[in-house]
Coordinates of C-alpha atoms in Angstrom, one line a residue:
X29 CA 149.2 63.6 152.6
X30 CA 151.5 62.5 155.6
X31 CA 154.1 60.5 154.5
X32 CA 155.4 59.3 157.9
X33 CA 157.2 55.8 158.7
X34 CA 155.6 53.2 159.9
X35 CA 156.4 50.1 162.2
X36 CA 157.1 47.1 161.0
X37 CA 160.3 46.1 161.1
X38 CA 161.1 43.3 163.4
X39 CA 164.0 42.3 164.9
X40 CA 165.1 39.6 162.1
X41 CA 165.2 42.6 159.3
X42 CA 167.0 45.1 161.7
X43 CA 169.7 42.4 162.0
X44 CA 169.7 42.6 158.6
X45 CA 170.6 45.3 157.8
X46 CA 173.3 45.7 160.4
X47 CA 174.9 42.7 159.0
X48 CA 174.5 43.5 155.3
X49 CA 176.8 46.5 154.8
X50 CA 179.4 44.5 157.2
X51 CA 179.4 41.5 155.4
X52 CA 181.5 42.2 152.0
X53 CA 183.8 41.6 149.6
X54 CA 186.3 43.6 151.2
X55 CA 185.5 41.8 154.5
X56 CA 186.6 38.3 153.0
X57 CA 189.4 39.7 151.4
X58 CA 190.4 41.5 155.1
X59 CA 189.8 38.3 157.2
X60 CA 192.1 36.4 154.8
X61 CA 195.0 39.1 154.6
X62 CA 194.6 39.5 158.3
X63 CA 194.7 35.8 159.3
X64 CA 198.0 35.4 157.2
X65 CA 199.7 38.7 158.3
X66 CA 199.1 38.0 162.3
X67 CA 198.6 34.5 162.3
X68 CA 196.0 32.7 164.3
X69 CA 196.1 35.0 167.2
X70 CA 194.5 37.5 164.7
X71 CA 190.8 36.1 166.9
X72 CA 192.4 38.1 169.8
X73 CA 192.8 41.1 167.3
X74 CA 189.2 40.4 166.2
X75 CA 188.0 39.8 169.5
X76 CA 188.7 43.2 170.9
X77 CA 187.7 44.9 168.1
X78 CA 184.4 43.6 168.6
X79 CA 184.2 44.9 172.3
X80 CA 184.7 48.4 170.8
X81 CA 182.0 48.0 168.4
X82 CA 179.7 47.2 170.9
X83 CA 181.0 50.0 172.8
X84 CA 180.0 52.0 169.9
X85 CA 176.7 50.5 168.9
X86 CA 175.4 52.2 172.5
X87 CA 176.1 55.2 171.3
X88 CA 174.7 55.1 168.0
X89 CA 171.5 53.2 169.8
X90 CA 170.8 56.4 171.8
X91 CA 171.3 58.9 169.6
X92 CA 169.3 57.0 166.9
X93 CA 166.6 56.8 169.4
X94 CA 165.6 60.1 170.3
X95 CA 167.4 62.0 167.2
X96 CA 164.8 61.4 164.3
X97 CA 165.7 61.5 160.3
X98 CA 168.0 59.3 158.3
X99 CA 171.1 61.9 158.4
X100 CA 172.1 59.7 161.0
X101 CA 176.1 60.6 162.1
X102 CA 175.4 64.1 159.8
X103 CA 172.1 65.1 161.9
X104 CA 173.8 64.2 165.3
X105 CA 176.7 66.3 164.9
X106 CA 174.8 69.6 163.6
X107 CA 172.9 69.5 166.9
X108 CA 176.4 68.5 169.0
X109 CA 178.9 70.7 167.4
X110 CA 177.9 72.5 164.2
X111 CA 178.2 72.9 160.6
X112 CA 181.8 72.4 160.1
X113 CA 181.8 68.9 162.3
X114 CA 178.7 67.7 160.4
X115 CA 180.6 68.2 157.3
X116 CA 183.9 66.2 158.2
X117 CA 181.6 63.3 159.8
X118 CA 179.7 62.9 156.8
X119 CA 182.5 63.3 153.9
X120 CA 185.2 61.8 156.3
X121 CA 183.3 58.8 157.2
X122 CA 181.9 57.8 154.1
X123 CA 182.9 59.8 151.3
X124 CA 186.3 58.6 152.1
X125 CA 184.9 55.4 152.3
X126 CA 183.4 55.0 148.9
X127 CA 186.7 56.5 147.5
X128 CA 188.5 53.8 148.7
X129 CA 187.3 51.3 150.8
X130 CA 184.0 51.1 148.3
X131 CA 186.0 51.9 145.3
X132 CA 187.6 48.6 146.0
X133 CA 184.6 46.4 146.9
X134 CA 184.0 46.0 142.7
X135 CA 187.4 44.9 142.1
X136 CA 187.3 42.3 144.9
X137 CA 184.3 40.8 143.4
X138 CA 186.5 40.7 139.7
X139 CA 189.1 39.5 141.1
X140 CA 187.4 36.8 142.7
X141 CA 185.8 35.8 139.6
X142 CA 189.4 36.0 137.8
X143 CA 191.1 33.8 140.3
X144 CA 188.2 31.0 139.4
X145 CA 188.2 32.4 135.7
X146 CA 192.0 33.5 135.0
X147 CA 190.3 34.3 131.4
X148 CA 187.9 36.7 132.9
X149 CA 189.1 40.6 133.3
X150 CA 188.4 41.4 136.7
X151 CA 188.0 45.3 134.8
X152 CA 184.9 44.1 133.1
X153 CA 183.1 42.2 136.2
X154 CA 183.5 45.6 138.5
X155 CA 182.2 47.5 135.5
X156 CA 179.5 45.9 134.8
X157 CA 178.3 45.3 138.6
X158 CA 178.5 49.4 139.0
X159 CA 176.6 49.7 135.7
X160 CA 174.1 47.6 136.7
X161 CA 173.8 49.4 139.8
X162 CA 173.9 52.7 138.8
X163 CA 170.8 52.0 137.2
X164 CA 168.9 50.2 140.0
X165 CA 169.4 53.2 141.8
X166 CA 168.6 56.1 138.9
X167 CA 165.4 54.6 138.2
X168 CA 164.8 53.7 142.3
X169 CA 164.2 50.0 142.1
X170 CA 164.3 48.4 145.4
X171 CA 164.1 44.5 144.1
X172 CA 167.6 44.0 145.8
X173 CA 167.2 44.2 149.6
X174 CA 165.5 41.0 149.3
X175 CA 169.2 39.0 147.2
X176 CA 170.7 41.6 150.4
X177 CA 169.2 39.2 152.8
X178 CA 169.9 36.2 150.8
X179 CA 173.7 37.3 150.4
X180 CA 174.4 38.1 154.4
X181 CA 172.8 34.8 155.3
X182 CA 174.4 32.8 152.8
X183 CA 178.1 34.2 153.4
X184 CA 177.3 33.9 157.5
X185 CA 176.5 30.4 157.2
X186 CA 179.0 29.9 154.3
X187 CA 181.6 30.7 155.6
X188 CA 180.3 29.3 159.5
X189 CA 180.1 25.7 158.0
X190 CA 183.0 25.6 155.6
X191 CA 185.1 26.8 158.5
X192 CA 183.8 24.3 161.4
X193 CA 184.0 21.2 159.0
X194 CA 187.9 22.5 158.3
X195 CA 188.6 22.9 161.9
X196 CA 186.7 19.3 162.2
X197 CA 188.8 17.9 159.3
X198 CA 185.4 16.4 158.0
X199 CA 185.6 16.3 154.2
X200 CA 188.5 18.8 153.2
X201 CA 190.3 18.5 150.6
X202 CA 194.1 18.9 151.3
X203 CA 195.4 17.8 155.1
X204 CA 195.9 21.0 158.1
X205 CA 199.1 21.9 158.8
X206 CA 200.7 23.2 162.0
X207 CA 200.9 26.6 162.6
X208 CA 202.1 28.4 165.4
X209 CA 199.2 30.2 167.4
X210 CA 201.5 33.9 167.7
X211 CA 203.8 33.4 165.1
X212 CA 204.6 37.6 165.4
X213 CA 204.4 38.2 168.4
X214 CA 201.8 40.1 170.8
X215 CA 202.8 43.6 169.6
X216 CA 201.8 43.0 166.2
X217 CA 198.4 41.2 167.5
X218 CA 197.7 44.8 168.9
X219 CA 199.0 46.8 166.1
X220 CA 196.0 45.1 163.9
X221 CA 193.1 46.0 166.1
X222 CA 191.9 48.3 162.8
X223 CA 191.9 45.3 160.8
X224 CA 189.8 43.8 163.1
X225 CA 187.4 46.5 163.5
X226 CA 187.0 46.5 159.7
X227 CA 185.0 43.4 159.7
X228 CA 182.7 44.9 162.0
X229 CA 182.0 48.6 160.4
X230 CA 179.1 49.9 159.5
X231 CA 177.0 48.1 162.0
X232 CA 175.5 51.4 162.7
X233 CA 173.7 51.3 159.4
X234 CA 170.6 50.1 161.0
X235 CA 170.4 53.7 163.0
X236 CA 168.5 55.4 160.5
X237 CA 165.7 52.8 160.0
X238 CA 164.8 54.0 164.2
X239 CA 161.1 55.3 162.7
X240 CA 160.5 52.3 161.3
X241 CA 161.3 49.4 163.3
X242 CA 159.4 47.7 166.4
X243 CA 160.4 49.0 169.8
X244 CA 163.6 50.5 168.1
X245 CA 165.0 51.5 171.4
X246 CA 165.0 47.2 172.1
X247 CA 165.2 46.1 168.8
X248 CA 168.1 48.0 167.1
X249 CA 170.5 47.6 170.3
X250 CA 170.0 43.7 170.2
X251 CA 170.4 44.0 166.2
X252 CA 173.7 45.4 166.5
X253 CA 174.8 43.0 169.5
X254 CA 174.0 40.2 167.5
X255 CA 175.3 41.1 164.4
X256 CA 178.2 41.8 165.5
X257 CA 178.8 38.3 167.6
X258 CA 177.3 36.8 164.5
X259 CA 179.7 38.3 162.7
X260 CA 182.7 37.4 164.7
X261 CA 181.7 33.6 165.2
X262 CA 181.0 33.2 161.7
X263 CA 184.7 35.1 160.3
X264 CA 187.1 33.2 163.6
X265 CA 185.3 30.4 161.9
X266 CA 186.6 30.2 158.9
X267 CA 189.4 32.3 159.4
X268 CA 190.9 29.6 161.8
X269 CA 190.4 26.8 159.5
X270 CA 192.3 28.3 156.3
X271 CA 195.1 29.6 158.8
X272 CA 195.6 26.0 158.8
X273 CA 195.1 25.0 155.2
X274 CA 196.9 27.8 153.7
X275 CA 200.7 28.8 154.1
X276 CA 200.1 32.8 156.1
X277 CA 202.8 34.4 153.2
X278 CA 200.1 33.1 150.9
X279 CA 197.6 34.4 152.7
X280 CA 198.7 37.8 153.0
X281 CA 200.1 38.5 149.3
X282 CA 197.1 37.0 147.7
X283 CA 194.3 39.2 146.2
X284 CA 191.4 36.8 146.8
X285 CA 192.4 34.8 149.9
X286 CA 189.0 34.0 150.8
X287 CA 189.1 32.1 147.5
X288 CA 192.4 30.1 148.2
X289 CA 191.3 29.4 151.4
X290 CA 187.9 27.9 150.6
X291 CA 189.8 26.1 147.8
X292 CA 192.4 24.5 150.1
X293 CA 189.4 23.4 152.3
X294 CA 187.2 21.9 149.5
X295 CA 188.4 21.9 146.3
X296 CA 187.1 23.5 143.2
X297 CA 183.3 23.3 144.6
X298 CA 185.0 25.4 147.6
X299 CA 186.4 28.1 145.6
X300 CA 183.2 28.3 143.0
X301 CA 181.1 28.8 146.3
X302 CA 183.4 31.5 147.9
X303 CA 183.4 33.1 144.6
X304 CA 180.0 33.5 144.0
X305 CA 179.4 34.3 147.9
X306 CA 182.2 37.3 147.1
X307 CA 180.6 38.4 143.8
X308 CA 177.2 38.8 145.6
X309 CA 178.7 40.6 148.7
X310 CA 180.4 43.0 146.9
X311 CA 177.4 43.9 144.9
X312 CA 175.1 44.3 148.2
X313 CA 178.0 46.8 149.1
X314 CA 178.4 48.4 146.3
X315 CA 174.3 48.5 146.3
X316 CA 174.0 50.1 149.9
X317 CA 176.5 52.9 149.2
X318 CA 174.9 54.1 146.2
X319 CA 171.5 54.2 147.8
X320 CA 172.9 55.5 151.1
X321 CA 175.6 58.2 150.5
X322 CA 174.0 59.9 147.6
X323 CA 171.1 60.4 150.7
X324 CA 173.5 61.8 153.1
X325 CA 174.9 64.4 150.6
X326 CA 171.2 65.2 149.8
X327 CA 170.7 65.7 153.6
X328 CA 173.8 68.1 153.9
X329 CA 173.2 70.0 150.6
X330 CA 169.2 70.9 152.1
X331 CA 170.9 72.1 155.1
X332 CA 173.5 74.7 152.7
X333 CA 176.6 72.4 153.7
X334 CA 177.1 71.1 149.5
X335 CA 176.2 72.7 146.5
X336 CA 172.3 72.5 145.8
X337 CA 172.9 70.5 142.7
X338 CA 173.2 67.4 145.3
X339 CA 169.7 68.0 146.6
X340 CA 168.1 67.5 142.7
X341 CA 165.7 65.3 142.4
X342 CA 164.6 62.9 139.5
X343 CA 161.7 64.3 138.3
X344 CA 159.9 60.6 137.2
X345 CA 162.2 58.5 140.0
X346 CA 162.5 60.6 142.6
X347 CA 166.1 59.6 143.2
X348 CA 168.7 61.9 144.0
X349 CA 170.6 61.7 140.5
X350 CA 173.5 63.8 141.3
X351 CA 174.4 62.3 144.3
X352 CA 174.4 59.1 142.6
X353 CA 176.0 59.9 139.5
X354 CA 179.2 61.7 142.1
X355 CA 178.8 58.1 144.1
X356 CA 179.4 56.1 141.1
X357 CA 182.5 58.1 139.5
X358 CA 184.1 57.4 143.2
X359 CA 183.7 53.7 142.8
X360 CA 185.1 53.9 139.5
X361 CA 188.7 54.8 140.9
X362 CA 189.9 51.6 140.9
X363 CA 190.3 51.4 137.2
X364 CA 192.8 54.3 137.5
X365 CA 195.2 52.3 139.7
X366 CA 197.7 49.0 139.7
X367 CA 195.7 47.0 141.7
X368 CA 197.8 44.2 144.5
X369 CA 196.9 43.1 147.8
X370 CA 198.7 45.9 149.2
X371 CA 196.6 48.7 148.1
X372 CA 193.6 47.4 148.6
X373 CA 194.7 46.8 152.1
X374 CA 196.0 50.3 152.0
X375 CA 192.6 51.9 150.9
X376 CA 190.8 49.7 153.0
X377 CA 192.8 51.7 155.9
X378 CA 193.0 54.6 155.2
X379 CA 189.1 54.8 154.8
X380 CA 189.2 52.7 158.2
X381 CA 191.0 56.0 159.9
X382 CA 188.7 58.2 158.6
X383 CA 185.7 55.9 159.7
X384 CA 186.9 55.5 163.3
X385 CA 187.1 59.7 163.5
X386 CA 183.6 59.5 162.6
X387 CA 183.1 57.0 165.5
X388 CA 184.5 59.4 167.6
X389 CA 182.7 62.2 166.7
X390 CA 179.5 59.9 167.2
X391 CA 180.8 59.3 170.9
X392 CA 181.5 62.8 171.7
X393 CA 178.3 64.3 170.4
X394 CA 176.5 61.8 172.9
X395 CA 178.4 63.1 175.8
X396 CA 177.6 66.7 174.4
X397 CA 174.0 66.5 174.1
X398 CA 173.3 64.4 177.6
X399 CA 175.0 67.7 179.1
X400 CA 172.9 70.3 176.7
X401 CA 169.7 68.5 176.8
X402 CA 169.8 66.4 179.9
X403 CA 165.8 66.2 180.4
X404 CA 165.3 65.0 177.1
X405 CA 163.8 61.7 176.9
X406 CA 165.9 58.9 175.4
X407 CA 164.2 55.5 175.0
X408 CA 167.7 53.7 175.3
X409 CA 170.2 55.1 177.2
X410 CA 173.6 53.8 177.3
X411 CA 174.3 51.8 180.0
X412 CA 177.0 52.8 182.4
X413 CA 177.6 56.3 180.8
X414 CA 180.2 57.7 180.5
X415 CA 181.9 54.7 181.0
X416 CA 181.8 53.2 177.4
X417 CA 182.1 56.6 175.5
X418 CA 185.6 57.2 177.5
X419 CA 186.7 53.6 176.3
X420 CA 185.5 53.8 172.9
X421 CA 187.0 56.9 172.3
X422 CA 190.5 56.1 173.6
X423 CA 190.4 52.9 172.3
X424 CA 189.5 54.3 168.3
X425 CA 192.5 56.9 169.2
X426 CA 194.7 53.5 169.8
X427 CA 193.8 51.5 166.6
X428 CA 194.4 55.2 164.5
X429 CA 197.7 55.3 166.1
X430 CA 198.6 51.7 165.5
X431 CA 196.5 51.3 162.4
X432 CA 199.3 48.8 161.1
X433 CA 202.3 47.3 162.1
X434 CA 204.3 47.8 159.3
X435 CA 206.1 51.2 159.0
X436 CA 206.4 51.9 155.5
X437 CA 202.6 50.9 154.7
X438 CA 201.6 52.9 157.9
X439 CA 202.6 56.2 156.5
X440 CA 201.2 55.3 153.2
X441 CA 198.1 55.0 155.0
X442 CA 198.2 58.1 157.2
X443 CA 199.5 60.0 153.4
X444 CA 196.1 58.5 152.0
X445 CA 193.8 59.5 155.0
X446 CA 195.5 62.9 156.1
X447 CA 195.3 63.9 152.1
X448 CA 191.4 63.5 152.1
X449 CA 190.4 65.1 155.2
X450 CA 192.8 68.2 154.0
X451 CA 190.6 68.6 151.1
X452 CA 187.4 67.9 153.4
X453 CA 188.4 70.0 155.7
X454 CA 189.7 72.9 153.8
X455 CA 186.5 72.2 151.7
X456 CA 184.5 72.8 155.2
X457 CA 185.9 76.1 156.0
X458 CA 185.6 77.7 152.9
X459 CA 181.9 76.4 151.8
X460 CA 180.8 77.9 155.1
X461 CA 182.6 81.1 154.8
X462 CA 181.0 81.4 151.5
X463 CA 177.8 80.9 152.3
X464 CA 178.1 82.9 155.7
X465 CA 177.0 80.4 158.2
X466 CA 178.7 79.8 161.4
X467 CA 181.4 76.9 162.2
X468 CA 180.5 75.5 165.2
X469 CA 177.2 76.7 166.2
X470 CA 175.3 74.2 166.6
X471 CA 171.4 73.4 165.4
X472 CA 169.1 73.5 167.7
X473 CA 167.1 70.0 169.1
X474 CA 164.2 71.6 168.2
X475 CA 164.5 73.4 165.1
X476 CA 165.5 69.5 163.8
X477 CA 162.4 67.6 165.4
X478 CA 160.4 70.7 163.3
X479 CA 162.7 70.3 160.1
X480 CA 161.9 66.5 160.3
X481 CA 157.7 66.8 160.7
X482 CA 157.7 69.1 157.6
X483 CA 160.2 66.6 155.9
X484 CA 157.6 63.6 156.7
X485 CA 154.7 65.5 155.6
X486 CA 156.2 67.0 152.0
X487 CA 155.5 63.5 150.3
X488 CA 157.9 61.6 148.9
X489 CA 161.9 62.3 149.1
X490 CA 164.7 60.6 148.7
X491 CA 165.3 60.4 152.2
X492 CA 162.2 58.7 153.3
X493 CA 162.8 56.3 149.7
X494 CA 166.3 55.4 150.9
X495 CA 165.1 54.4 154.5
X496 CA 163.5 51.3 153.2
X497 CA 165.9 49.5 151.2

């Protein structure tokens, strides 16, 4: 029996879904740390970053629309540049991101619950939150893209209102004080352009669902625009109004900032709001990467790029269990460490370095294939090509380069990024030379629109399963 996608996901779900990865613990915990280490002028940071996003949703909207699967960045680079490029886009983009960006997303949510609840150990919240969903995802229970939805809206409009009344000074709690719009100057505005891209990644998360939303090649580019201007109105928000409640030292040294902030604004029903809002993000995070990655690695390991073990299936779930069980020991890293706002920021960059290669690599392997398969139709075509590629590009080189003002912390981050893609890297060039397949030839168009048919007519697999939570 065929088990092919079917259409009928509007607009409001695509949006989503682009929103729902984005909007996080570690996103809160960013803004906050952000807005005290810039100052106010952090919206220009913020601002730009969002141009860039948008410059990289087009590619991501035209390679989504005529490249079919949910390998998404893995399948578009086999067909660009090869095996060895597909590997270091997958594992440098979001292995490295559940190592430590992820790894940190169950902590956030402890630590949010500790700064409410000094009692509570913020060990045993992110414990139990990965328990829980390790076992959602073993046994293949989809019950929480619906609390997903729930979670984006709430922390959009959350945060949206809290910050307009505190702008408005309509029922806050303590009085604003003046702060100094640039109170750093206009080098270190640009030197934080990564931290403002990190409240807009993984917008692209919507790519894979192409097969089964309405007039995907309408619908996911205006998912992805909106999200992210959603995103940005709803964050400047906020982040504005506790840049004027909160002292910026405090802001920036704090490990729940988000919480202060929402505190300063409203009191103790502010923080117990921000709190749960932060709990509830982190777990929809912490819920997309287990059912995601472990889907990715599946994909690589049918194509020979990881060990077989990652393409073994539950026999009574149908989950990919290995992949999984690797995805959750990742998140678990956390426990191993001294956790301060300064790592977390840390591993939230490094993973950020690592996530804007991957952007790159996206933007390259769209100018690749419009040379190699220029007659192939694409339902959305970015506009103004090359045009936005060239920028992108450049501009993720610039925010790698300048991924953070301060010196010491920078080459912390570079130590933490540059260590991973080593291993990924030397891991790469070994796997492939062990299993004798070829570096950088690519896969042809067409042996991957056959690969796919077969795929959708096998029955069930954990691809098509993870393409509709």
């Amino acid at each position: 029996m065929s088990n092919e996608l079917v259409r009928t996901l509007g607009f409001w779900r695509a949006f989503s879904t682009c929103t729902g990865l984005v909007v996080a613990g570690t996103t809160m915990v960013t803004l906050g740390y952000s807005m005290g280490l810039v100052g106010p002028a952090f919206i220009v940071s913020a601002f730009i970053a969002m141009i860039v996003s948008i410059l990289v949703s087009f590619s991501y909207s035209e390679l989504s629309s005529f490249m079919p699967g949910a390998g998404m960045i893995g399948d578009y680079t086999m067909v660009a540049m090869g095996p060895f490029m597909a590997i270091v886009s997958v594992l440098g983009g979001y292995i490295v991101l559940v190592s430590a960006a992820g790894a940190m997303e169950s902590i956030t949510a402890g630590l949010a619950a500790q700064s409410l609840f000094p009692g509570i150990s913020a060990t045993v919240v992110a414990i139990v939150l990965l328990v829980l969903f390790l076992t959602v995802n073993l046994v293949g229970v989809g019950v929480f893209g619906s609390v997903q939805v729930f979670t984006t809206g709430s922390m959009i409009i959350g945060t949206s209102v809290m910050g307009f009344l505190g702008l408005m000074e309509w029922g806050t709690h303590t009085d604003p004080v003046q702060v100094p719009f640039n109170p750093k100057g206009w080098e270190v505005v640009l030197q934080s352009l990564a931290l403002g891209i990190w409240l807009f990644v993984g917008i692209e998360y919507v790519a894979p669902m192409a097969e089964e939303v309405k007039e995907p090649e309408k619908t996911i580019p205006k998912a992805m625009l909106f999200g992210l201007l959603t995103i940005f109105v709803a964050d400047m928000l906020f982040g504005q109004a506790i840049a004027r409640y909160v002292p910026l030292d405090v802001l920036e040294s704090s490990t729940a900032p988000q919480v202060d902030g929402a505190g300063a604004l409203f009191g103790q029903t502010g923080k117990v709001f921000m709190v749960i809002i932060t709990v509830l993000a982190s777990a929809s995070s912490i819920n997309s990467h287990m059912a995601a990655v472990p889907r990715m690695l599946y994909g690589l390991a049918r194509e020979g790029l990881l060990p077989r073990a990652f393409t073994y299936v539950h026999p009574r779930f149908r989950t990919p269990w290995v992949g999984i069980l690797s995805v959750f020991l990742l998140l678990c890293i956390p426990f191993m460490l001294s956790i301060s706002m300064d790592l977390i920021a840390t591993m939230i960059l490094a993973s950020c370095v690592t996530w804007l290669l991957s952007y790159v690599i996206a933007q390259v392997n769209v100018m690749i294939l419009r040379k190699r398969y220029p007659n192939v139709h694409r339902p959305f075509s970015t506009p103004f090509f090359p045009i936005p590629q060239v920028v992108g590009i450049t501009a993720c080189i610039y925010m790698i380069v300048t991924i953070h003002p301060d010196g010491a912390m920078k080459a912390q981050i570079y130590a933490i990024a540059g260590g991973f893609m080593a291993i990924i890297i030397v891991y790469a060039v070994a796997w492939l030379k062990y299993k004798k397949l070829p570096l950088f030839t690519p896969t042809p168009l067409e042996s991957l629109y056959a690969e796919h048919k077969a795929t959708s007519s096998e029955g069930d697999t954990p691809v098509a399963e993870a393409s509709s939570r």
